[in-house]
Amino acid sequence: QVQLVESGGGLVQAGGSLKLSCAASGRTERRYAMAWFRQAPGKERESVARILWSNGRAAYSDSVTGRFTISRDFAKNTVYLHMSDLRPEDTALYYCAIQLGSHTVPWTFGGQGTQVTVSP
């Protein structure tokens, strides 16, 4: 079992910044990658950013490239999402997820998510 706890969301004005954190615990020894997803009201959940745990290689959706940065901290077993130049369309519930073993394994979501609200 893996536990994921997200934090750091809040209300920010357009153009502002936020830093989300996701602390992982439990059976994470086979961790392959971690990621951030988001879901806005009435929309499907979408992938925002992902990072390979072994080498830190990151990938981003087109909508956040250049504005968001995903990073990891081995010692704290935590993944972060640094968000800048936030836009109202970034408003969503943000979830982190973990992929165990390989890239073919489905993502596991464990947390309650953290709400990000961007005002115009």
Short mmCIF file of N, CA and C in Angstrom, two decimals:
data_model
loop_
_atom_site.label_atom_id
_atom_site.label_comp_id
_atom_site.label_asym_id
_atom_site.label_seq_id
_atom_site.Cartn_x
_atom_site.Cartn_y
_atom_site.Cartn_z
N GLN A 1 0.83 -1.19 0.00
CA GLN A 1 0.00 0.00 0.00
C GLN A 1 0.88 1.25 0.00
N VAL A 2 0.44 2.22 -0.79
CA VAL A 2 1.14 3.50 -0.88
C VAL A 2 0.18 4.58 -0.41
N GLN A 3 0.68 5.49 0.38
CA GLN A 3 -0.10 6.64 0.80
C GLN A 3 0.49 7.90 0.18
N LEU A 4 -0.39 8.74 -0.35
CA LEU A 4 0.00 10.01 -0.95
C LEU A 4 -0.78 11.13 -0.30
N VAL A 5 -0.09 12.16 0.14
CA VAL A 5 -0.75 13.29 0.80
C VAL A 5 -0.33 14.57 0.09
N GLU A 6 -1.31 15.22 -0.54
CA GLU A 6 -1.05 16.48 -1.25
C GLU A 6 -1.29 17.67 -0.34
N SER A 7 -0.56 18.75 -0.59
CA SER A 7 -0.76 19.99 0.16
C SER A 7 -0.25 21.15 -0.67
N GLY A 8 -0.59 22.36 -0.24
CA GLY A 8 -0.04 23.55 -0.86
C GLY A 8 -0.99 24.34 -1.73
N GLY A 9 -2.19 23.82 -1.95
CA GLY A 9 -3.13 24.55 -2.78
C GLY A 9 -3.64 25.81 -2.09
N GLY A 10 -4.39 26.60 -2.82
CA GLY A 10 -4.95 27.80 -2.25
C GLY A 10 -5.54 28.70 -3.31
N LEU A 11 -5.85 29.91 -2.90
CA LEU A 11 -6.41 30.93 -3.79
C LEU A 11 -5.31 31.93 -4.14
N VAL A 12 -5.15 32.18 -5.42
CA VAL A 12 -4.11 33.10 -5.88
C VAL A 12 -4.64 33.90 -7.06
N GLN A 13 -4.12 35.09 -7.22
CA GLN A 13 -4.51 35.90 -8.36
C GLN A 13 -3.77 35.46 -9.61
N ALA A 14 -4.36 35.74 -10.75
CA ALA A 14 -3.72 35.43 -12.02
C ALA A 14 -2.34 36.07 -12.06
N GLY A 15 -1.39 35.29 -12.56
CA GLY A 15 -0.01 35.74 -12.59
C GLY A 15 0.80 35.34 -11.38
N GLY A 16 0.13 34.83 -10.36
CA GLY A 16 0.80 34.44 -9.13
C GLY A 16 1.40 33.05 -9.20
N SER A 17 1.94 32.62 -8.06
CA SER A 17 2.63 31.34 -7.98
C SER A 17 2.16 30.54 -6.78
N LEU A 18 2.27 29.23 -6.89
CA LEU A 18 2.01 28.31 -5.80
C LEU A 18 2.95 27.13 -5.93
N LYS A 19 3.22 26.49 -4.79
CA LYS A 19 4.04 25.28 -4.79
C LYS A 19 3.26 24.17 -4.11
N LEU A 20 2.97 23.12 -4.85
CA LEU A 20 2.28 21.96 -4.31
C LEU A 20 3.30 20.90 -3.88
N SER A 21 2.92 20.17 -2.85
CA SER A 21 3.77 19.08 -2.34
C SER A 21 2.96 17.80 -2.27
N CYS A 22 3.63 16.68 -2.48
CA CYS A 22 3.00 15.37 -2.34
C CYS A 22 3.99 14.46 -1.63
N ALA A 23 3.64 14.09 -0.41
CA ALA A 23 4.48 13.21 0.38
C ALA A 23 4.01 11.77 0.20
N ALA A 24 4.94 10.90 -0.15
CA ALA A 24 4.63 9.49 -0.35
C ALA A 24 5.16 8.66 0.81
N SER A 25 4.40 7.65 1.18
CA SER A 25 4.84 6.74 2.24
C SER A 25 4.30 5.35 1.95
N GLY A 26 4.80 4.38 2.69
CA GLY A 26 4.36 3.01 2.47
C GLY A 26 5.28 2.27 1.51
N ARG A 27 4.69 1.40 0.69
CA ARG A 27 5.47 0.54 -0.20
C ARG A 27 5.85 1.27 -1.48
N THR A 28 6.85 2.13 -1.39
CA THR A 28 7.27 2.93 -2.53
C THR A 28 8.58 2.44 -3.14
N GLU A 29 9.10 1.32 -2.69
CA GLU A 29 10.43 0.90 -3.13
C GLU A 29 10.50 0.59 -4.62
N ARG A 30 9.36 0.27 -5.25
CA ARG A 30 9.37 -0.01 -6.69
C ARG A 30 8.90 1.19 -7.50
N ARG A 31 9.02 2.36 -6.91
CA ARG A 31 8.56 3.57 -7.58
C ARG A 31 9.29 3.78 -8.90
N TYR A 32 8.56 3.98 -9.95
CA TYR A 32 9.12 4.26 -11.27
C TYR A 32 8.99 5.75 -11.59
N ALA A 33 7.83 6.30 -11.33
CA ALA A 33 7.59 7.71 -11.64
C ALA A 33 6.51 8.26 -10.72
N MET A 34 6.46 9.59 -10.66
CA MET A 34 5.36 10.27 -9.99
C MET A 34 4.85 11.37 -10.89
N ALA A 35 3.65 11.81 -10.63
CA ALA A 35 3.04 12.78 -11.53
C ALA A 35 2.02 13.63 -10.80
N TRP A 36 1.67 14.72 -11.43
CA TRP A 36 0.56 15.56 -10.99
C TRP A 36 -0.51 15.54 -12.07
N PHE A 37 -1.74 15.37 -11.63
CA PHE A 37 -2.90 15.45 -12.49
C PHE A 37 -3.80 16.54 -11.93
N ARG A 38 -4.75 16.97 -12.73
CA ARG A 38 -5.74 17.94 -12.24
C ARG A 38 -7.09 17.66 -12.87
N GLN A 39 -8.12 18.08 -12.14
CA GLN A 39 -9.48 17.93 -12.65
C GLN A 39 -10.28 19.17 -12.30
N ALA A 40 -10.74 19.83 -13.33
CA ALA A 40 -11.58 21.01 -13.17
C ALA A 40 -13.03 20.57 -13.20
N PRO A 41 -13.93 21.36 -12.61
CA PRO A 41 -15.35 20.99 -12.60
C PRO A 41 -15.88 20.77 -14.01
N GLY A 42 -16.53 19.65 -14.20
CA GLY A 42 -17.12 19.34 -15.48
C GLY A 42 -16.16 18.83 -16.53
N LYS A 43 -14.91 18.65 -16.15
CA LYS A 43 -13.91 18.18 -17.10
C LYS A 43 -13.27 16.88 -16.61
N GLU A 44 -12.66 16.18 -17.55
CA GLU A 44 -11.97 14.95 -17.19
C GLU A 44 -10.62 15.28 -16.53
N ARG A 45 -10.15 14.32 -15.76
CA ARG A 45 -8.84 14.49 -15.15
C ARG A 45 -7.76 14.47 -16.24
N GLU A 46 -6.79 15.33 -16.12
CA GLU A 46 -5.73 15.42 -17.12
C GLU A 46 -4.37 15.40 -16.44
N SER A 47 -3.42 14.85 -17.18
CA SER A 47 -2.05 14.83 -16.69
C SER A 47 -1.43 16.21 -16.87
N VAL A 48 -0.71 16.67 -15.87
CA VAL A 48 -0.07 17.98 -15.92
C VAL A 48 1.45 17.84 -16.07
N ALA A 49 2.03 17.00 -15.24
CA ALA A 49 3.49 16.84 -15.26
C ALA A 49 3.84 15.49 -14.66
N ARG A 50 4.94 14.93 -15.13
CA ARG A 50 5.40 13.67 -14.58
C ARG A 50 6.91 13.68 -14.49
N ILE A 51 7.46 12.86 -13.58
CA ILE A 51 8.89 12.83 -13.39
C ILE A 51 9.34 11.40 -13.11
N LEU A 52 10.39 10.99 -13.80
CA LEU A 52 10.98 9.69 -13.52
C LEU A 52 11.76 9.79 -12.22
N TRP A 53 11.50 8.85 -11.30
CA TRP A 53 12.12 8.96 -9.99
C TRP A 53 13.63 8.73 -10.05
N SER A 54 14.08 7.87 -10.95
CA SER A 54 15.50 7.50 -10.97
C SER A 54 16.39 8.62 -11.46
N ASN A 55 15.96 9.32 -12.53
CA ASN A 55 16.87 10.30 -13.11
C ASN A 55 16.29 11.72 -13.17
N GLY A 56 15.08 11.88 -12.72
CA GLY A 56 14.50 13.22 -12.67
C GLY A 56 14.01 13.76 -13.99
N ARG A 57 13.99 12.92 -15.03
CA ARG A 57 13.51 13.40 -16.32
C ARG A 57 12.03 13.74 -16.21
N ALA A 58 11.67 14.92 -16.71
CA ALA A 58 10.31 15.42 -16.54
C ALA A 58 9.63 15.63 -17.89
N ALA A 59 8.32 15.58 -17.87
CA ALA A 59 7.52 15.86 -19.05
C ALA A 59 6.29 16.64 -18.61
N TYR A 60 5.82 17.51 -19.50
CA TYR A 60 4.72 18.40 -19.16
C TYR A 60 3.67 18.42 -20.24
N SER A 61 2.44 18.76 -19.84
CA SER A 61 1.42 18.98 -20.84
C SER A 61 1.70 20.32 -21.53
N ASP A 62 1.17 20.45 -22.72
CA ASP A 62 1.40 21.69 -23.48
C ASP A 62 0.87 22.91 -22.73
N SER A 63 -0.21 22.74 -22.00
CA SER A 63 -0.85 23.88 -21.35
C SER A 63 -0.03 24.47 -20.20
N VAL A 64 0.93 23.71 -19.67
CA VAL A 64 1.69 24.23 -18.52
C VAL A 64 3.18 24.35 -18.81
N THR A 65 3.60 23.90 -19.96
CA THR A 65 5.04 23.97 -20.30
C THR A 65 5.53 25.40 -20.22
N GLY A 66 6.64 25.55 -19.53
CA GLY A 66 7.23 26.87 -19.36
C GLY A 66 6.72 27.61 -18.14
N ARG A 67 5.66 27.11 -17.51
CA ARG A 67 5.10 27.77 -16.33
C ARG A 67 5.20 26.89 -15.08
N PHE A 68 5.10 25.59 -15.26
CA PHE A 68 5.14 24.66 -14.14
C PHE A 68 6.44 23.87 -14.18
N THR A 69 6.93 23.51 -12.98
CA THR A 69 8.11 22.67 -12.87
C THR A 69 7.87 21.60 -11.81
N ILE A 70 8.10 20.36 -12.20
CA ILE A 70 7.97 19.25 -11.26
C ILE A 70 9.36 18.87 -10.78
N SER A 71 9.47 18.56 -9.50
CA SER A 71 10.77 18.18 -8.93
C SER A 71 10.54 17.14 -7.84
N ARG A 72 11.63 16.52 -7.39
CA ARG A 72 11.50 15.48 -6.36
C ARG A 72 12.59 15.65 -5.32
N ASP A 73 12.31 15.16 -4.13
CA ASP A 73 13.27 15.18 -3.04
C ASP A 73 13.36 13.76 -2.49
N PHE A 74 14.50 13.11 -2.73
CA PHE A 74 14.68 11.72 -2.29
C PHE A 74 14.55 11.59 -0.78
N ALA A 75 15.23 12.48 -0.09
CA ALA A 75 15.28 12.38 1.37
C ALA A 75 13.91 12.51 2.00
N LYS A 76 13.09 13.38 1.42
CA LYS A 76 11.75 13.61 1.98
C LYS A 76 10.69 12.75 1.32
N ASN A 77 11.11 11.97 0.32
CA ASN A 77 10.15 11.12 -0.39
C ASN A 77 8.95 11.93 -0.89
N THR A 78 9.27 13.07 -1.46
CA THR A 78 8.24 14.04 -1.82
C THR A 78 8.44 14.54 -3.25
N VAL A 79 7.33 14.78 -3.91
CA VAL A 79 7.37 15.41 -5.23
C VAL A 79 6.67 16.76 -5.14
N TYR A 80 7.19 17.71 -5.88
CA TYR A 80 6.67 19.07 -5.83
C TYR A 80 6.18 19.50 -7.22
N LEU A 81 5.28 20.47 -7.22
CA LEU A 81 4.88 21.13 -8.45
C LEU A 81 4.96 22.63 -8.21
N HIS A 82 5.94 23.24 -8.84
CA HIS A 82 6.11 24.69 -8.75
C HIS A 82 5.31 25.30 -9.89
N MET A 83 4.33 26.11 -9.55
CA MET A 83 3.45 26.70 -10.55
C MET A 83 3.62 28.20 -10.56
N SER A 84 3.89 28.76 -11.72
CA SER A 84 4.04 30.20 -11.84
C SER A 84 3.19 30.70 -12.99
N ASP A 85 3.02 32.03 -13.05
CA ASP A 85 2.19 32.63 -14.09
C ASP A 85 0.84 31.92 -14.18
N LEU A 86 0.23 31.73 -13.03
CA LEU A 86 -1.02 31.00 -12.97
C LEU A 86 -2.14 31.74 -13.69
N ARG A 87 -3.03 30.97 -14.30
CA ARG A 87 -4.14 31.51 -15.07
C ARG A 87 -5.45 30.96 -14.51
N PRO A 88 -6.55 31.66 -14.73
CA PRO A 88 -7.84 31.14 -14.24
C PRO A 88 -8.13 29.72 -14.73
N GLU A 89 -7.68 29.39 -15.92
CA GLU A 89 -7.92 28.04 -16.46
C GLU A 89 -7.09 26.96 -15.75
N ASP A 90 -6.17 27.36 -14.87
CA ASP A 90 -5.44 26.39 -14.06
C ASP A 90 -6.23 25.97 -12.82
N THR A 91 -7.36 26.63 -12.58
CA THR A 91 -8.20 26.28 -11.44
C THR A 91 -8.68 24.84 -11.54
N ALA A 92 -8.40 24.06 -10.51
CA ALA A 92 -8.74 22.64 -10.52
C ALA A 92 -8.34 22.01 -9.19
N LEU A 93 -8.79 20.78 -9.01
CA LEU A 93 -8.32 19.96 -7.90
C LEU A 93 -7.10 19.20 -8.42
N TYR A 94 -5.98 19.36 -7.75
CA TYR A 94 -4.73 18.76 -8.19
C TYR A 94 -4.43 17.51 -7.36
N TYR A 95 -4.10 16.43 -8.06
CA TYR A 95 -3.79 15.16 -7.43
C TYR A 95 -2.38 14.73 -7.81
N CYS A 96 -1.71 14.06 -6.89
CA CYS A 96 -0.48 13.41 -7.31
C CYS A 96 -0.73 11.91 -7.43
N ALA A 97 0.13 11.27 -8.17
CA ALA A 97 -0.01 9.85 -8.45
C ALA A 97 1.37 9.21 -8.53
N ILE A 98 1.37 7.90 -8.36
CA ILE A 98 2.62 7.15 -8.38
C ILE A 98 2.49 5.98 -9.34
N GLN A 99 3.57 5.67 -9.99
CA GLN A 99 3.62 4.54 -10.91
C GLN A 99 4.69 3.60 -10.40
N LEU A 100 4.30 2.38 -10.10
CA LEU A 100 5.22 1.41 -9.51
C LEU A 100 5.68 0.40 -10.55
N GLY A 101 6.96 0.18 -10.63
CA GLY A 101 7.50 -0.88 -11.47
C GLY A 101 7.96 -0.41 -12.84
N SER A 102 7.05 0.09 -13.67
CA SER A 102 7.43 0.47 -15.02
C SER A 102 6.40 1.43 -15.59
N HIS A 103 6.67 1.93 -16.81
CA HIS A 103 5.78 2.92 -17.42
C HIS A 103 4.47 2.29 -17.91
N THR A 104 4.39 0.97 -17.91
CA THR A 104 3.17 0.31 -18.39
C THR A 104 2.15 0.09 -17.27
N VAL A 105 2.56 0.34 -16.04
CA VAL A 105 1.67 0.13 -14.90
C VAL A 105 0.76 1.34 -14.74
N PRO A 106 -0.51 1.14 -14.51
CA PRO A 106 -1.42 2.27 -14.33
C PRO A 106 -1.03 3.13 -13.13
N TRP A 107 -1.35 4.40 -13.20
CA TRP A 107 -1.09 5.31 -12.10
C TRP A 107 -1.99 4.96 -10.91
N THR A 108 -1.43 5.12 -9.74
CA THR A 108 -2.16 4.95 -8.50
C THR A 108 -2.37 6.30 -7.84
N PHE A 109 -3.62 6.62 -7.57
CA PHE A 109 -3.96 7.88 -6.91
C PHE A 109 -4.37 7.53 -5.48
N GLY A 110 -3.83 8.26 -4.56
CA GLY A 110 -4.16 7.89 -3.20
C GLY A 110 -4.65 9.04 -2.35
N GLY A 111 -4.39 10.28 -2.78
CA GLY A 111 -4.71 11.39 -1.93
C GLY A 111 -6.08 11.99 -2.19
N GLN A 112 -6.41 12.99 -1.40
CA GLN A 112 -7.67 13.71 -1.54
C GLN A 112 -7.55 14.86 -2.52
N GLY A 113 -6.32 15.16 -2.92
CA GLY A 113 -6.11 16.28 -3.81
C GLY A 113 -5.98 17.59 -3.04
N THR A 114 -5.53 18.60 -3.74
CA THR A 114 -5.44 19.93 -3.15
C THR A 114 -5.98 20.94 -4.15
N GLN A 115 -6.85 21.81 -3.68
CA GLN A 115 -7.56 22.74 -4.56
C GLN A 115 -6.70 23.95 -4.89
N VAL A 116 -6.64 24.26 -6.16
CA VAL A 116 -5.99 25.48 -6.64
C VAL A 116 -7.04 26.33 -7.32
N THR A 117 -7.19 27.55 -6.87
CA THR A 117 -8.16 28.47 -7.45
C THR A 117 -7.43 29.74 -7.86
N VAL A 118 -7.54 30.09 -9.14
CA VAL A 118 -6.87 31.27 -9.66
C VAL A 118 -7.93 32.30 -10.05
N SER A 119 -7.89 33.45 -9.42
CA SER A 119 -8.86 34.50 -9.72
C SER A 119 -8.33 35.41 -10.83
N PRO A 120 -9.23 35.96 -11.64
CA PRO A 120 -8.79 36.82 -12.75
C PRO A 120 -8.05 38.06 -12.27
#
